XYZ file of C-alpha atoms in Angstrom:
772
model
C -81.056 -52.726 -47.345
C -82.330 -55.779 -49.259
C -80.561 -54.580 -52.415
C -77.296 -54.271 -50.495
C -77.741 -57.746 -49.021
C -78.508 -59.144 -52.476
C -75.386 -57.555 -53.938
C -73.293 -58.985 -51.089
C -74.704 -62.472 -51.592
C -73.987 -62.244 -55.300
C -70.411 -61.132 -54.604
C -69.934 -63.914 -52.052
C -71.145 -66.550 -54.529
C -68.956 -65.148 -57.280
C -65.925 -65.101 -54.962
C -66.435 -68.734 -53.935
C -66.806 -69.773 -57.581
C -63.674 -67.774 -58.470
C -61.695 -69.626 -55.793
C -63.050 -73.051 -56.818
C -62.911 -73.176 -60.627
C -61.325 -74.276 -62.919
C -59.202 -75.664 -60.066
C -59.168 -74.901 -56.321
C -57.005 -72.039 -55.092
C -55.162 -69.177 -56.757
C -51.623 -70.613 -56.966
C -49.653 -73.334 -58.689
C -45.968 -74.253 -58.916
C -44.468 -74.148 -62.405
C -41.075 -75.492 -63.452
C -38.622 -72.948 -64.854
C -36.325 -75.524 -66.471
C -37.084 -78.162 -69.118
C -37.554 -81.770 -68.057
C -38.093 -83.470 -71.362
C -35.454 -86.193 -71.472
C -33.050 -88.267 -69.406
C -30.305 -85.634 -69.506
C -32.646 -82.966 -68.159
C -33.547 -85.330 -65.322
C -29.862 -85.953 -64.592
C -29.235 -82.195 -64.416
C -32.328 -81.368 -62.379
C -31.914 -84.143 -59.833
C -29.406 -86.924 -59.290
C -26.503 -86.834 -60.042
C -26.266 -83.259 -61.412
C -27.854 -81.561 -58.418
C -24.830 -82.443 -56.289
C -22.625 -79.796 -57.905
C -24.664 -76.732 -56.864
C -25.253 -78.303 -53.433
C -21.493 -78.547 -52.846
C -20.985 -74.958 -54.037
C -23.678 -73.663 -51.657
C -22.161 -75.600 -48.759
C -18.883 -73.790 -49.407
C -20.479 -70.390 -50.070
C -24.074 -69.840 -48.821
C -24.381 -66.791 -51.073
C -24.436 -69.164 -54.050
C -28.008 -70.096 -53.076
C -29.092 -66.874 -54.773
C -27.349 -68.070 -57.970
C -28.511 -71.675 -58.059
C -31.959 -71.659 -56.414
C -35.163 -69.649 -56.346
C -34.366 -68.317 -52.853
C -33.398 -64.882 -54.152
C -36.898 -64.380 -55.544
C -38.898 -66.260 -52.924
C -40.850 -64.736 -50.036
C -42.870 -66.461 -47.301
C -46.231 -64.932 -46.403
C -46.711 -66.188 -42.840
C -49.823 -65.872 -40.648
C -51.468 -67.472 -37.643
C -54.875 -66.060 -38.588
C -55.367 -64.034 -35.418
C -56.362 -60.753 -37.141
C -57.530 -61.469 -40.695
C -58.713 -58.482 -42.726
C -62.021 -57.428 -41.182
C -62.772 -61.005 -40.120
C -60.837 -61.154 -36.849
C -59.291 -64.285 -35.288
C -60.630 -66.859 -37.767
C -57.552 -69.085 -37.508
C -54.751 -70.121 -39.838
C -56.702 -72.471 -42.121
C -59.486 -69.970 -42.776
C -56.865 -67.312 -43.494
C -55.354 -69.307 -46.380
C -57.407 -67.643 -49.163
C -56.114 -64.268 -47.965
C -52.507 -65.462 -47.916
C -52.854 -66.979 -51.383
C -54.267 -63.645 -52.515
C -51.232 -61.876 -51.105
C -49.015 -64.296 -53.057
C -50.847 -63.474 -56.283
C -50.319 -59.747 -55.710
C -46.581 -60.266 -55.160
C -46.319 -62.152 -58.439
C -48.565 -59.876 -60.470
C -47.098 -56.566 -59.395
C -43.418 -57.383 -58.851
C -42.662 -60.842 -60.213
C -41.881 -62.145 -56.703
C -42.643 -65.814 -55.992
C -44.369 -66.681 -52.720
C -45.175 -69.684 -50.567
C -48.025 -68.952 -48.178
C -47.473 -70.562 -44.769
C -50.295 -70.738 -42.243
C -49.009 -71.608 -38.761
C -51.281 -73.053 -36.073
C -49.598 -71.288 -33.169
C -50.522 -68.225 -31.096
C -47.665 -68.302 -28.599
C -45.116 -65.623 -29.404
C -41.914 -67.572 -28.797
C -43.030 -70.756 -30.522
C -44.355 -68.808 -33.495
C -41.035 -66.974 -33.736
C -39.190 -70.319 -33.624
C -41.257 -71.557 -36.580
C -40.656 -68.436 -38.657
C -36.932 -68.187 -37.974
C -36.444 -71.849 -38.904
C -37.604 -71.004 -42.429
C -34.637 -68.750 -43.215
C -32.751 -71.246 -45.429
C -35.740 -71.440 -47.797
C -36.629 -67.788 -48.291
C -35.121 -64.463 -49.271
C -37.668 -62.553 -47.173
C -40.535 -62.948 -44.688
C -43.858 -61.106 -44.956
C -45.751 -61.400 -41.654
C -49.469 -61.026 -42.217
C -52.696 -60.700 -40.212
C -51.220 -61.213 -36.726
C -53.016 -59.389 -33.930
C -51.563 -56.618 -31.805
C -49.726 -56.304 -29.521
C -48.202 -59.754 -30.186
C -47.285 -58.729 -33.753
C -44.844 -56.085 -32.479
C -42.954 -58.561 -30.357
C -43.010 -61.268 -33.048
C -41.561 -58.952 -35.667
C -38.908 -57.601 -33.295
C -37.725 -61.066 -32.269
C -37.718 -62.385 -35.825
C -35.694 -59.417 -37.038
C -33.156 -59.908 -34.252
C -32.653 -63.577 -35.141
C -32.859 -63.512 -38.938
C -30.467 -62.270 -41.596
C -33.164 -61.668 -44.198
C -35.866 -58.960 -44.386
C -38.811 -59.446 -42.023
C -41.711 -57.103 -42.721
C -45.117 -57.037 -41.023
C -47.096 -55.500 -43.846
C -50.200 -54.713 -41.802
C -48.046 -52.323 -39.789
C -45.495 -50.893 -42.143
C -47.275 -51.155 -45.488
C -50.181 -49.089 -44.250
C -47.811 -46.711 -42.455
C -45.817 -46.043 -45.616
C -48.904 -45.165 -47.685
C -50.251 -43.012 -44.861
C -46.878 -41.273 -44.625
C -46.915 -40.435 -48.343
C -50.505 -39.163 -48.141
C -49.656 -37.046 -45.086
C -46.598 -35.524 -46.771
C -48.552 -34.592 -49.884
C -51.632 -33.523 -47.958
C -49.668 -31.122 -45.796
C -47.780 -29.793 -48.800
C -51.005 -29.145 -50.696
C -52.501 -27.427 -47.629
C -49.390 -25.292 -47.156
C -48.679 -26.826 -43.757
C -45.766 -28.701 -42.235
C -45.947 -32.206 -40.791
C -43.838 -31.001 -37.861
C -46.505 -28.549 -36.709
C -49.566 -30.603 -37.651
C -51.993 -31.722 -34.986
C -52.737 -35.428 -35.557
C -55.713 -37.218 -34.041
C -55.894 -41.005 -34.377
C -58.889 -43.239 -33.876
C -57.631 -46.754 -33.274
C -54.499 -47.996 -31.547
C -53.878 -51.356 -33.168
C -50.815 -52.528 -35.063
C -51.454 -50.446 -38.168
C -52.381 -47.250 -36.309
C -49.353 -47.343 -34.004
C -47.011 -48.147 -36.894
C -48.447 -45.197 -38.837
C -47.893 -42.850 -35.922
C -44.356 -44.088 -35.317
C -43.461 -43.568 -38.975
C -45.048 -40.106 -39.006
C -42.876 -39.215 -36.011
C -39.774 -40.443 -37.818
C -40.834 -38.283 -40.797
C -41.005 -35.154 -38.636
C -44.283 -35.157 -36.705
C -43.961 -34.319 -32.995
C -45.260 -36.701 -30.347
C -46.737 -33.856 -28.311
C -48.994 -33.032 -31.306
C -50.377 -36.568 -31.565
C -53.609 -37.588 -29.813
C -54.620 -41.250 -29.799
C -58.059 -42.658 -29.051
C -59.278 -46.252 -28.982
C -62.380 -48.133 -27.888
C -61.776 -46.917 -24.302
C -61.326 -43.275 -25.297
C -58.234 -41.047 -25.208
C -54.871 -42.669 -24.463
C -53.716 -40.562 -21.516
C -51.039 -40.799 -18.875
C -52.075 -43.009 -15.995
C -54.792 -44.887 -17.865
C -55.192 -48.456 -16.672
C -54.742 -51.518 -18.927
C -52.526 -49.719 -21.407
C -49.632 -51.609 -23.037
C -46.222 -50.061 -23.627
C -46.839 -49.617 -27.352
C -49.830 -47.318 -26.788
C -48.186 -45.694 -23.797
C -45.631 -43.994 -26.040
C -48.437 -41.678 -27.244
C -50.163 -41.088 -23.898
C -50.985 -37.410 -23.289
C -51.137 -35.642 -19.948
C -54.736 -34.428 -20.264
C -58.233 -34.436 -18.786
C -59.800 -34.903 -22.255
C -61.355 -38.331 -22.671
C -63.127 -38.721 -26.036
C -62.493 -38.282 -29.743
C -65.002 -35.443 -29.716
C -62.928 -33.726 -27.016
C -59.603 -33.811 -28.895
C -60.645 -33.243 -32.533
C -60.686 -29.415 -32.356
C -58.099 -27.853 -34.700
C -56.804 -31.182 -35.956
C -54.886 -30.983 -39.237
C -54.865 -34.753 -39.745
C -57.375 -37.392 -38.723
C -56.059 -40.955 -38.926
C -58.799 -43.572 -38.652
C -57.988 -47.248 -38.303
C -60.878 -48.200 -36.064
C -64.563 -48.616 -36.950
C -67.136 -47.196 -39.319
C -68.972 -44.020 -38.385
C -66.916 -42.943 -35.370
C -66.015 -39.552 -36.897
C -69.138 -37.420 -36.965
C -69.791 -34.444 -39.271
C -69.914 -32.022 -36.338
C -66.384 -33.154 -35.386
C -65.128 -32.539 -38.920
C -66.551 -29.031 -38.796
C -64.169 -28.214 -35.920
C -61.001 -29.444 -37.623
C -58.348 -27.026 -38.923
C -58.454 -25.417 -42.365
C -57.856 -27.840 -45.267
C -57.877 -30.915 -43.024
C -56.577 -34.289 -44.164
C -59.014 -37.046 -43.194
C -57.734 -40.593 -43.573
C -60.773 -42.721 -42.766
C -59.307 -46.161 -43.377
C -61.683 -48.564 -41.630
C -63.005 -51.215 -44.043
C -65.520 -51.754 -45.455
C -67.147 -48.754 -43.774
C -64.838 -45.787 -43.143
C -64.964 -43.671 -40.000
C -66.835 -41.127 -42.124
C -67.941 -41.314 -45.744
C -66.143 -38.778 -47.956
C -69.411 -37.240 -49.178
C -70.560 -36.675 -45.593
C -67.276 -35.054 -44.629
C -67.252 -32.776 -47.652
C -70.807 -31.612 -47.046
C -69.623 -29.833 -43.923
C -66.021 -29.202 -45.023
C -65.603 -28.796 -48.793
C -61.930 -27.966 -48.168
C -61.217 -31.399 -46.649
C -58.875 -33.904 -48.308
C -60.160 -37.479 -47.977
C -58.433 -40.860 -48.071
C -60.133 -44.207 -47.500
C -59.251 -47.867 -47.792
C -61.878 -48.362 -50.480
C -61.403 -48.587 -54.239
C -64.603 -46.679 -55.042
C -63.205 -43.380 -53.731
C -60.092 -41.393 -54.687
C -56.931 -41.744 -52.584
C -57.229 -45.427 -51.741
C -54.734 -46.387 -49.035
C -53.888 -49.897 -50.191
C -50.808 -51.821 -49.114
C -50.360 -53.177 -52.630
C -49.021 -49.729 -53.453
C -45.781 -50.669 -51.763
C -45.204 -54.160 -50.360
C -44.453 -55.998 -53.659
C -41.933 -53.364 -54.700
C -40.292 -53.128 -51.280
C -39.509 -56.834 -51.420
C -38.482 -56.541 -55.078
C -35.839 -53.968 -54.217
C -34.746 -55.774 -51.042
C -34.355 -59.137 -52.793
C -32.475 -57.618 -55.698
C -29.669 -56.459 -53.398
C -29.971 -59.433 -51.019
C -30.842 -57.100 -48.149
C -30.540 -58.417 -44.618
C -33.320 -56.163 -43.290
C -35.891 -53.532 -44.197
C -34.856 -50.572 -42.089
C -36.268 -47.145 -41.345
C -34.222 -45.486 -44.086
C -35.627 -47.902 -46.669
C -39.176 -47.135 -45.507
C -38.504 -43.396 -45.735
C -37.221 -43.878 -49.278
C -40.490 -45.607 -50.196
C -42.596 -42.833 -48.650
C -40.748 -40.223 -50.698
C -40.960 -42.301 -53.875
C -44.733 -42.731 -53.562
C -45.309 -39.091 -52.653
C -43.164 -37.987 -55.575
C -44.975 -40.238 -58.040
C -48.322 -38.669 -57.114
C -46.961 -35.318 -58.284
C -46.083 -36.731 -61.705
C -48.564 -37.036 -64.556
C -51.131 -39.828 -64.366
C -50.149 -42.783 -66.565
C -52.589 -44.266 -69.087
C -52.838 -47.542 -67.141
C -53.596 -45.655 -63.928
C -56.157 -43.588 -65.811
C -57.905 -46.712 -67.076
C -57.930 -48.175 -63.567
C -59.574 -44.958 -62.346
C -62.415 -45.563 -64.827
C -61.995 -42.131 -66.325
C -62.115 -40.300 -62.977
C -58.844 -38.500 -63.484
C -57.377 -36.052 -61.000
C -53.973 -34.389 -61.302
C -52.062 -33.918 -58.037
C -54.350 -32.328 -55.482
C -57.051 -33.176 -52.921
C -58.357 -36.097 -54.982
C -54.948 -37.398 -55.994
C -52.563 -37.356 -53.030
C -51.300 -40.902 -53.650
C -51.026 -42.961 -56.857
C -53.543 -45.657 -57.738
C -52.526 -49.269 -57.016
C -52.414 -50.044 -60.751
C -49.943 -47.325 -61.685
C -47.213 -49.294 -63.532
C -44.548 -46.803 -62.487
C -44.692 -47.833 -58.823
C -42.117 -50.595 -59.271
C -39.880 -48.239 -61.272
C -39.798 -45.716 -58.423
C -39.987 -47.881 -55.302
C -37.738 -50.879 -55.998
C -34.692 -48.742 -56.945
C -35.323 -46.435 -53.983
C -35.360 -49.438 -51.629
C -32.262 -50.963 -53.213
C -30.336 -47.699 -53.014
C -31.340 -47.080 -49.373
C -30.280 -50.632 -48.494
C -26.906 -50.014 -50.124
C -26.475 -46.631 -48.440
C -27.206 -48.112 -45.004
C -24.966 -51.157 -45.401
C -27.623 -53.903 -45.385
C -27.191 -54.920 -49.043
C -25.068 -58.035 -49.612
C -25.234 -57.641 -53.410
C -25.117 -53.943 -54.289
C -26.374 -52.965 -57.722
C -23.510 -51.699 -59.852
C -25.483 -50.407 -62.841
C -28.733 -48.724 -61.812
C -29.554 -47.794 -65.391
C -29.480 -51.484 -66.372
C -31.531 -52.310 -63.259
C -34.153 -49.725 -64.206
C -34.261 -51.199 -67.707
C -34.865 -54.679 -66.282
C -37.726 -53.381 -64.158
C -39.115 -51.455 -67.117
C -39.133 -54.627 -69.191
C -41.100 -56.338 -66.442
C -43.701 -53.561 -66.433
C -43.975 -53.074 -70.149
C -43.431 -56.534 -71.558
C -42.722 -54.924 -74.910
C -39.638 -53.228 -73.448
C -37.049 -55.820 -74.462
C -38.495 -56.472 -77.913
C -39.048 -52.785 -78.630
C -35.631 -51.672 -77.397
C -33.907 -51.712 -80.799
C -36.905 -50.128 -82.489
C -37.056 -47.321 -79.934
C -33.308 -46.683 -80.264
C -33.640 -46.467 -84.059
C -36.603 -44.123 -83.805
C -34.683 -41.812 -81.471
C -31.686 -41.706 -83.821
C -33.669 -39.828 -86.485
C -37.235 -39.052 -85.343
C -39.728 -38.546 -88.160
C -43.019 -36.662 -88.427
C -45.900 -38.973 -87.501
C -49.460 -37.770 -88.063
C -52.247 -39.188 -85.881
C -55.729 -39.286 -87.388
C -57.305 -39.640 -83.926
C -55.651 -36.617 -82.364
C -58.409 -35.997 -79.825
C -58.208 -39.499 -78.363
C -56.702 -39.743 -74.858
C -54.436 -42.624 -75.934
C -53.020 -40.570 -78.776
C -52.472 -37.539 -76.563
C -50.516 -39.651 -74.083
C -48.509 -41.316 -76.843
C -47.774 -37.927 -78.420
C -46.364 -36.603 -75.162
C -44.141 -39.679 -74.768
C -43.037 -39.292 -78.394
C -41.993 -35.715 -77.649
C -40.300 -36.469 -74.314
C -38.474 -39.582 -75.531
C -37.665 -38.205 -78.966
C -39.411 -41.043 -80.826
C -41.130 -38.839 -83.381
C -42.449 -35.373 -84.129
C -46.200 -35.793 -83.592
C -48.819 -34.058 -85.720
C -52.341 -34.228 -84.287
C -55.520 -33.993 -86.338
C -58.467 -32.605 -84.410
C -60.073 -29.593 -82.809
C -57.423 -27.567 -80.959
C -59.674 -26.526 -78.067
C -60.796 -30.118 -77.468
C -57.227 -31.449 -77.522
C -55.969 -28.775 -75.139
C -58.869 -29.255 -72.763
C -58.359 -33.029 -72.687
C -54.596 -32.771 -72.285
C -55.146 -30.534 -69.261
C -57.826 -32.808 -67.823
C -55.570 -35.856 -68.178
C -52.796 -34.006 -66.371
C -50.451 -33.974 -69.371
C -47.659 -31.437 -69.531
C -47.527 -30.787 -73.256
C -49.851 -28.329 -74.987
C -51.104 -29.319 -78.448
C -50.397 -26.559 -80.908
C -47.521 -25.147 -78.901
C -45.443 -28.287 -78.379
C -46.557 -30.100 -81.516
C -48.262 -29.296 -84.817
C -52.038 -29.452 -85.116
C -54.139 -29.926 -88.233
C -57.565 -28.435 -87.593
C -59.963 -29.938 -90.166
C -62.235 -26.920 -89.778
C -59.561 -24.313 -90.329
C -56.360 -25.299 -92.112
C -54.717 -23.061 -94.753
C -53.935 -26.133 -96.872
C -57.570 -27.228 -97.044
C -58.138 -26.325 -100.691
C -54.875 -27.991 -101.734
C -55.874 -31.139 -99.827
C -59.274 -31.193 -101.562
C -57.602 -30.920 -104.973
C -55.160 -33.683 -104.051
C -58.011 -35.909 -102.896
C -59.930 -35.339 -106.122
C -56.852 -36.384 -108.084
C -56.910 -39.675 -106.185
C -60.641 -40.480 -106.186
C -62.160 -38.272 -108.903
C -62.683 -41.288 -111.150
C -64.099 -43.410 -108.314
C -67.461 -41.692 -108.025
C -66.434 -38.766 -105.813
C -67.413 -35.295 -107.059
C -65.810 -31.966 -105.986
C -68.520 -31.211 -103.421
C -68.215 -34.677 -101.900
C -64.430 -34.365 -101.808
C -64.695 -31.033 -100.000
C -66.948 -32.612 -97.364
C -64.737 -35.676 -96.855
C -61.613 -33.573 -96.322
C -63.479 -31.618 -93.648
C -64.627 -34.627 -91.606
C -62.595 -37.763 -92.399
C -59.398 -37.648 -90.363
C -57.972 -40.843 -91.901
C -58.251 -39.221 -95.330
C -56.593 -36.065 -93.990
C -53.746 -38.091 -92.449
C -53.175 -40.021 -95.670
C -53.153 -36.786 -97.713
C -50.683 -35.285 -95.249
C -48.303 -38.186 -95.862
C -48.876 -38.223 -99.620
C -48.066 -34.510 -99.913
C -44.937 -34.873 -97.778
C -46.316 -32.802 -94.870
C -45.768 -35.867 -92.657
C -43.572 -38.933 -92.957
C -45.903 -41.611 -91.553
C -49.484 -41.940 -90.356
C -51.367 -43.797 -87.614
C -55.133 -44.296 -87.635
C -57.745 -46.873 -86.653
C -58.464 -46.131 -82.978
C -62.094 -45.758 -83.970
C -64.012 -47.495 -86.744
C -63.482 -50.555 -88.908
C -60.096 -51.695 -90.159
C -61.395 -52.358 -93.684
C -62.837 -48.856 -94.032
C -59.560 -47.239 -93.017
C -57.661 -49.537 -95.376
C -59.868 -48.475 -98.310
C -59.131 -44.835 -97.557
C -55.376 -45.472 -97.297
C -55.559 -47.421 -100.553
C -57.402 -44.631 -102.357
C -54.768 -42.068 -101.452
C -51.431 -43.792 -100.878
C -51.927 -47.025 -102.785
C -49.619 -50.011 -102.939
C -45.859 -49.862 -103.229
C -44.666 -50.578 -106.764
C -43.324 -54.061 -106.048
C -46.307 -55.282 -103.971
C -49.326 -57.316 -105.069
C -51.424 -56.619 -101.958
C -51.356 -55.277 -98.423
C -50.808 -57.558 -95.456
C -50.693 -57.180 -91.697
C -48.041 -58.421 -89.304
C -48.867 -58.820 -85.602
C -46.399 -59.200 -82.744
C -47.431 -61.113 -79.620
C -45.222 -60.953 -76.535
C -45.879 -63.374 -73.695
C -43.894 -65.035 -70.921
C -42.259 -67.384 -73.426
C -41.039 -64.746 -75.846
C -41.996 -62.880 -79.014
C -44.008 -64.357 -81.876
C -44.886 -62.677 -85.162
C -48.055 -63.736 -87.004
C -49.166 -62.930 -90.540
C -51.481 -62.119 -92.263
C -53.804 -61.292 -89.390
C -56.034 -58.524 -90.792
C -55.999 -58.085 -94.579
C -55.895 -60.932 -97.147
C -58.810 -63.351 -96.827
C -57.335 -66.108 -98.999
C -53.918 -65.083 -100.343
C -52.282 -66.902 -103.238
C -48.943 -68.677 -102.921
C -47.349 -65.673 -104.609
C -48.900 -63.285 -102.070
C -47.909 -65.499 -99.123
C -44.300 -65.603 -100.335
C -44.322 -61.825 -100.767
C -45.840 -61.272 -97.310
C -43.353 -63.634 -95.656
C -40.300 -61.957 -97.173
C -41.666 -58.525 -96.294
C -42.451 -59.640 -92.719
C -38.947 -61.060 -92.289
C -37.524 -57.664 -93.231
C -39.665 -56.008 -90.566
C -38.597 -58.553 -87.941
C -34.921 -57.818 -88.581
C -35.594 -54.197 -87.593
C -36.350 -55.480 -84.091
C -32.847 -56.953 -83.945
C -34.337 -60.445 -84.236
C -33.293 -63.096 -86.763
C -36.478 -64.407 -88.389
C -37.172 -68.127 -88.200
C -40.183 -68.837 -90.380
C -42.769 -71.618 -90.372
C -45.527 -71.806 -92.975
C -48.431 -73.453 -91.161
C -51.022 -75.890 -92.406
C -53.250 -78.777 -91.358
C -50.756 -80.858 -93.343
C -47.364 -81.795 -91.883
C -44.775 -81.926 -94.674
C -47.163 -83.548 -97.137
C -49.055 -85.703 -94.658
C -52.429 -84.589 -96.066
C -53.524 -83.152 -99.379
C -55.546 -79.944 -99.313
C -55.646 -76.972 -101.651
C -54.352 -74.848 -98.770
C -51.462 -77.204 -97.977
C -50.469 -77.303 -101.663
C -50.566 -73.497 -101.635
C -48.263 -73.307 -98.619
C -45.858 -75.824 -100.203
C -45.706 -73.718 -103.342
C -45.130 -70.579 -101.258
C -42.177 -72.225 -99.464
C -40.552 -73.053 -102.793
C -41.004 -69.459 -103.982
C -39.417 -68.124 -100.771
C -36.465 -70.515 -101.031
C -35.896 -69.247 -104.547
C -36.255 -65.522 -103.800
C -34.769 -65.352 -100.297
C -32.231 -68.188 -100.037
C -30.724 -66.726 -96.848
C -34.063 -66.772 -94.980
C -34.476 -69.678 -92.543
C -37.901 -71.010 -93.518
C -39.737 -74.292 -93.928
C -43.228 -75.704 -94.264
C -45.928 -76.713 -94.615
C -46.165 -77.874 -90.995
C -48.372 -78.116 -87.930
C -48.282 -75.336 -85.331
C -46.772 -77.493 -82.580
C -44.054 -78.708 -84.950
C -43.200 -75.072 -85.738
C -42.562 -74.385 -82.044
C -40.723 -77.610 -81.138
C -37.550 -78.823 -82.834
C -38.002 -82.114 -80.953
C -41.331 -82.759 -82.691
C -40.004 -81.464 -85.999
C -37.044 -83.820 -85.974
C -39.432 -86.753 -85.706
C -41.270 -85.902 -88.921
C -38.624 -83.954 -90.887
C -35.077 -84.530 -89.567
C -33.557 -82.448 -92.374
C -35.805 -79.427 -91.986
C -34.385 -76.098 -93.149
C -35.763 -74.546 -89.930
C -33.797 -74.932 -86.704
C -35.013 -74.284 -83.186
C -38.317 -72.533 -82.528
C -40.073 -70.505 -85.216
C -40.760 -66.856 -84.381
C -42.656 -65.949 -87.576
C -45.822 -67.979 -88.101
C -47.377 -67.676 -91.561
C -50.996 -68.789 -91.952
C -52.816 -69.962 -95.078
C -55.720 -67.511 -94.752
C -57.159 -64.643 -92.739
C -59.539 -66.830 -90.724
C -56.788 -69.043 -89.323
C -54.408 -66.132 -88.676
C -56.929 -63.903 -86.917
C -58.374 -66.745 -84.836
C -54.891 -67.816 -83.745
C -53.921 -64.231 -82.912
C -56.887 -63.660 -80.622
C -56.694 -67.081 -78.979
C -52.969 -66.735 -78.258
C -53.459 -63.199 -76.979
C -56.039 -64.262 -74.402
C -54.774 -67.737 -73.500
C -51.168 -66.639 -72.948
C -51.929 -63.155 -71.591
C -49.862 -61.773 -74.460
C -49.194 -58.147 -75.305
C -50.178 -57.323 -78.889
C -48.048 -54.891 -80.888
C -49.652 -54.018 -84.179
C -51.134 -54.649 -86.587
C -48.150 -53.523 -88.661
C -49.450 -52.690 -92.134
C -47.137 -53.833 -94.913
C -47.321 -52.943 -98.594
C -48.384 -49.267 -98.631
C -46.450 -46.899 -100.887
C -45.641 -44.729 -97.863
C -45.580 -45.601 -94.124
C -49.129 -46.042 -92.784
C -50.483 -48.092 -89.902
C -54.078 -48.935 -89.041
C -54.534 -49.912 -85.398
C -57.614 -51.394 -83.733
C -60.023 -49.818 -81.213
C -58.719 -52.040 -78.402
C -55.202 -50.602 -78.590
C -53.776 -49.007 -75.434
C -51.727 -45.841 -75.103
C -48.621 -48.022 -74.741
C -49.640 -49.745 -77.995
C -49.919 -46.393 -79.765
C -46.488 -45.456 -78.418
C -44.980 -48.702 -79.715
C -46.522 -48.112 -83.122
C -45.218 -44.546 -83.118
C -41.677 -45.890 -82.817
C -42.390 -48.397 -85.589
C -43.885 -45.718 -87.842
C -40.864 -43.474 -87.296
C -38.492 -46.316 -88.209
C -40.637 -47.189 -91.235
C -40.288 -43.594 -92.396
C -36.517 -43.740 -91.949
C -36.391 -46.909 -94.052
C -38.630 -45.385 -96.713
C -36.385 -42.357 -97.144
C -33.240 -44.488 -97.121
C -34.640 -46.619 -99.954
C -35.767 -43.528 -101.842
C -32.285 -42.052 -101.490
C -30.669 -45.261 -102.778
C -33.109 -45.413 -105.697
C -32.385 -41.769 -106.528
C -28.632 -42.283 -106.545
C -29.025 -45.327 -108.786
C -31.121 -43.320 -111.249
C -28.377 -40.709 -111.420
C-alpha cells in the first residue's frame, strides 16, 4: 500500500509541476495573421475590420469566412460532477476543461475556449450557455451532474442553432455502442437479443443505454441497478430518466439480475461486480467495467473465472480502453466542417459504425506504438481502436459530415469528399501535402525497392502500404518465417514471400554470384573470399547494395538499425559515387506548422569545401523540385553578407559564387544569418538587392556540426516531422535512414526511393541515346 501511495504522490507532484511550468496552464492564444507593420494593424483592427463586420451584419454565414467561429468550440462546465472528483466547483474544474481543449486541438485541430460558469440553477445556466452562440461554432457541455445535465442539454439544443453535445453522456455512449456491436459480433450474438445489465444510472450510463436501444437493443432485456439496487416499477425516489428502464420484478440486487447476462455495463464504483457473478453470465460475455480509477472488476479477476469473457475498462493499462477522446474531437470536426446546426441521433450512429469498423481494420503503426507492443488484431482484446489511432479522424469526421448532410442539418454541405479526406489526411500525416507530388510520381511507375531491415515491424508496415498504394514493389531481406510470423502478429494482411519477393540470406540461389560480386568490389580492401562469404550471409545492407548493383532491385533502404557511417561505408564499397560527384551528402526535410524546410548537409560531410557545398546545393535543389517546390536557397553563416571574416564565411561566399556560375536560374544567396534567411524584412535591411526573395526553404550549412545541431533543435522545438535523410551522390538510388524513423517515415522514403529510381533510369536512357 505504501508503494502505491508513494507512486500517487509522485504522480501528483509531477502533474502540478506540469501544469505550472514553464508557464501556468495548458493553453495560449496565438495570432494567425501577421501584425508586423502599420498596414497589418490597419487590416486587423481599425479601419479595415469594418468591412468584414458589415458583410457579417448582412449575411451571418460570413462569420465562418471571416472569423475563427467555424473552428471554435466552447467547453462549458459548472464543476458539479468533475471526473472522479465530484462537485468541486467551476474554478477547480478549470484544469480539466483546459485539458479537454488541448485534446480538441491535438486530435482534430479544433480551437477551444474553456468556460467555467459559477451557476447550478438549470435555467440560469442555460441562459449563460445560449448567450454564447454568436462566439462559437459548437458547445461541448462537460462534467455537469445528472439529472440536471439532461435538462440543460435539452433546453440548450432547443434554443441554439449550433451543435450542443454533452460529452460525458454521448461520448461514452458512442464508444460503448461500438464495443457492444463488435463484442456481440465476435460472440456470434445479436444486440437485439442480448441481455444487458447496468450498474450505475447516472448521465453516462443512461445515455449508453438509450443509444444501445436506438442501435437495436430491447428495453425489456435491459436491467439497471444503482446505489439503491434494481430500478423497478414502483420504486420510490426515482426520476423520469431512470424510470424509462424500470422493470416489473421482485429482484432487487445486481447479484439477483446478473444471471445469463450477455453484456455488463459498469459506470458505478470499483469492485461491485464479483467473480461469482461473472461466473453466472452467458457464454462469451462482454464486461464493460468503466468505473475509474478502479473498475467494477479487474480484467484479470474476471478472466480467472471466465476465460471466454471480453473486457473493456476506462483505463489505459488494459486493452479496450473506453475513452471519450476516441470520438468527441472528430465529431466536432465533422460538424463544424459542414456548419451543422445539431448533432443528432443519425450522426451518433454514423460514429458508432465508423469506430466499430475501424477496429476490424489492421492496426496502424502509430496505434501499435501507443499500445507499447501489445498488439491484438480484431477480437476480445481489440474490440475498439486505441485513442492514438491516427485514422480515427479520417473515419469519423467524414461520417459525421455525411450524416449531417443526409439529415438536413448541414448549412455548408461538402461537395468534394475526396478533397475533404485529403485535407484531413494532411492534418494527420503532416507530410501529406509535401509528399503528395512525390507519391503521385511513385505511383505512376513503381520501382523495385529492397529493404535491408525486412524483419523490422516498421518495414513490414511500409511494405504493405507500398503494395496497397502502388508506391513500389518491395523486396524484403530477412528470414521468411520470422517475417511471416511478425506480419501475422501485427495484424497485417500481406504475406511476405507470396505478396512480395523475399531474399533469405541463409538460402538464396544467387548467393554465390553475390559473393563473387562483393569480392570484385572489396577484394583489394582487405577482404578475402572466406570473409566475403560470411559478410554476404549476415550483412543485410551489403546484400541490399549488391541487389541494386546487380540490377535485381532499383533502389535500396537501410539504416533502421546501426550507425549511419557504417552503412555509408558499405554502400560506398559496393555502389560508390556517381561519376560527376565529389562526395556524398544528406538532405533532410522538416515539416512543421509553418511549412517545409530542407536542410543540408545533415549527416555526411564534416567540413565540406566550397566546391562540395556548391555541388550539394545544386543537387539538393534538383531533389526539392521533385516535390513540386521551387527551391529558394540560403547559404548560412555567422557572417551576414561580409559582416565578419571567418574561414567558414569565406567558404560560403565562394560557394555562392560557384552556384551563381553553374546554376544561374537557381534563386540563391549568402552568406547570411539564419533569421535573415527566413525573413525578407530583415534581409532587406542588410542586403536590399539580395538575389533571394521571400523566405528560404533550402538552408545550407557550412559544416556537419551546425547542420545536424540545427536539424535536431528545429525538430524538437517546432514539433517538426523529419523526412529523410535523403542520401545524395550514390551511383544508384540508396537511402540510409536512422533508428528513430517511424513506419510513416519509411513509407515516405519508399516513395522517394521509387522516384529516385525513375530519375536514374530516365537519365540512363538519355545518356544511352546520346551515345548512339
